Amino acid sequence: MSSALQTPLAPSTPRRTVALRQPTVDDGGELWRMATESQTLDVNTSYAYLLWCRDFGTTSLMAEIDGEPAGFVIGYVRPENPETLMIWQVAVDSSHRGQGLARTLLDGLVDRVPGVTRMETTITDDNRASIALFTSFAKRRDASIQRDDLFGDHHFPDNHDAERLYTIAPLS
Ligand SMILES: CC(C)(COP(=O)(O)OP(=O)(O)OC[C@H]1O[C@@H](n2cnc3c(N)ncnc32)[C@H](O)[C@@H]1OP(=O)(O)O)[C@@H](O)C(=O)NCCC(=O)NCCS
């Protein structure tokens, strides 16, 4: 499913065509590129992004600006709790940040996945942009946001920082 809007993302940006659509296997490489260039995300193998697009495309979304890949969000519905949408990664190309694109991706995804009443994501304490994004998302949805420990640094076999679980609910 694809939708396009002829709109500036923020008042100060020129008019662009922003299109949101479900990513396909053909987009997996671009998702991997954007994750790599984000310089913040854990970059998974290119294979993982192809597989993700194949099997979890319906709970993921890609943004294009004027036909060029500009951002993505990938997530899944938790098998044990089908009302929970887990957001695994969200990224926006550096040239398009600060214009509301990540917000648009999260809104677009939640509105596309039926039956979801709760969002989860994990964030490391040093990722201020991500914390601000999800806090702002919760506020605009008039939902609560709760932070809990999930994966401590002792869980990771490498030098990965602890990942806290953020839960946003209720989603309407
Ligand atoms: C995090 C990220 C996706 C935000 O994308 P974006 O399109 O610039 O975000 P938006 O413009 O939609 O901003 C949404 C909200 O987050 C806030 N925000 C975004 N980046 C921020 C930053 N660097 N510092 C503080 N607040 C920030 C915005 O002010 C906005 O809040 P508001 O609604 O109260 O005004 C982007 O910075 C990115 O790709 N980072 C690298 C990957 C990453 O860390 N992903 C998140 C972990 S999965």
JSON list of C-alpha atoms in Angstrom, two decimals, residues 22 28 30 32-33 51 57 67 72 76 84 87 91 93 105 116 118 134 149 156 158 168:
[
{"chain": "A", "resi": 22, "resn": "GLN", "atom": "CA", "xyz": [5.40, -0.96, 2.56]},
{"chain": "A", "resi": 28, "resn": "GLY", "atom": "CA", "xyz": [16.04, -4.29, 1.71]},
{"chain": "A", "resi": 30, "resn": "GLU", "atom": "CA", "xyz": [18.31, 0.60, 0.83]},
{"chain": "A", "resi": 32, "resn": "TRP", "atom": "CA", "xyz": [20.59, -1.59, 5.13]},
{"chain": "A", "resi": 33, "resn": "ARG", "atom": "CA", "xyz": [22.29, 1.47, 3.56]},
{"chain": "A", "resi": 51, "resn": "LEU", "atom": "CA", "xyz": [14.49, -11.16, 5.12]},
{"chain": "A", "resi": 57, "resn": "GLY", "atom": "CA", "xyz": [6.92, -5.79, 5.39]},
{"chain": "A", "resi": 67, "resn": "GLY", "atom": "CA", "xyz": [11.12, 9.33, -5.28]},
{"chain": "A", "resi": 72, "resn": "PHE", "atom": "CA", "xyz": [12.24, 3.71, 7.28]},
{"chain": "A", "resi": 76, "resn": "TYR", "atom": "CA", "xyz": [6.71, -6.54, 14.24]},
{"chain": "A", "resi": 84, "resn": "THR", "atom": "CA", "xyz": [1.80, -4.81, 20.84]},
{"chain": "A", "resi": 87, "resn": "ILE", "atom": "CA", "xyz": [9.51, -1.00, 16.79]},
{"chain": "A", "resi": 91, "resn": "ALA", "atom": "CA", "xyz": [16.04, 5.93, 10.74]},
{"chain": "A", "resi": 93, "resn": "ASP", "atom": "CA", "xyz": [18.66, 10.10, 6.23]},
{"chain": "A", "resi": 105, "resn": "LEU", "atom": "CA", "xyz": [6.64, 7.19, 9.75]},
{"chain": "A", "resi": 116, "resn": "VAL", "atom": "CA", "xyz": [-2.54, -2.50, 17.93]},
{"chain": "A", "resi": 118, "resn": "ARG", "atom": "CA", "xyz": [0.53, -0.54, 22.53]},
{"chain": "A", "resi": 134, "resn": "PHE", "atom": "CA", "xyz": [9.18, 8.45, 21.16]},
{"chain": "A", "resi": 149, "resn": "ASP", "atom": "CA", "xyz": [15.03, -2.20, 32.22]},
{"chain": "A", "resi": 156, "resn": "PHE", "atom": "CA", "xyz": [25.30, -8.62, 25.75]},
{"chain": "A", "resi": 158, "resn": "ASP", "atom": "CA", "xyz": [30.07, -7.59, 23.35]},
{"chain": "A", "resi": 168, "resn": "ILE", "atom": "CA", "xyz": [3.65, 3.64, 24.94]}
]
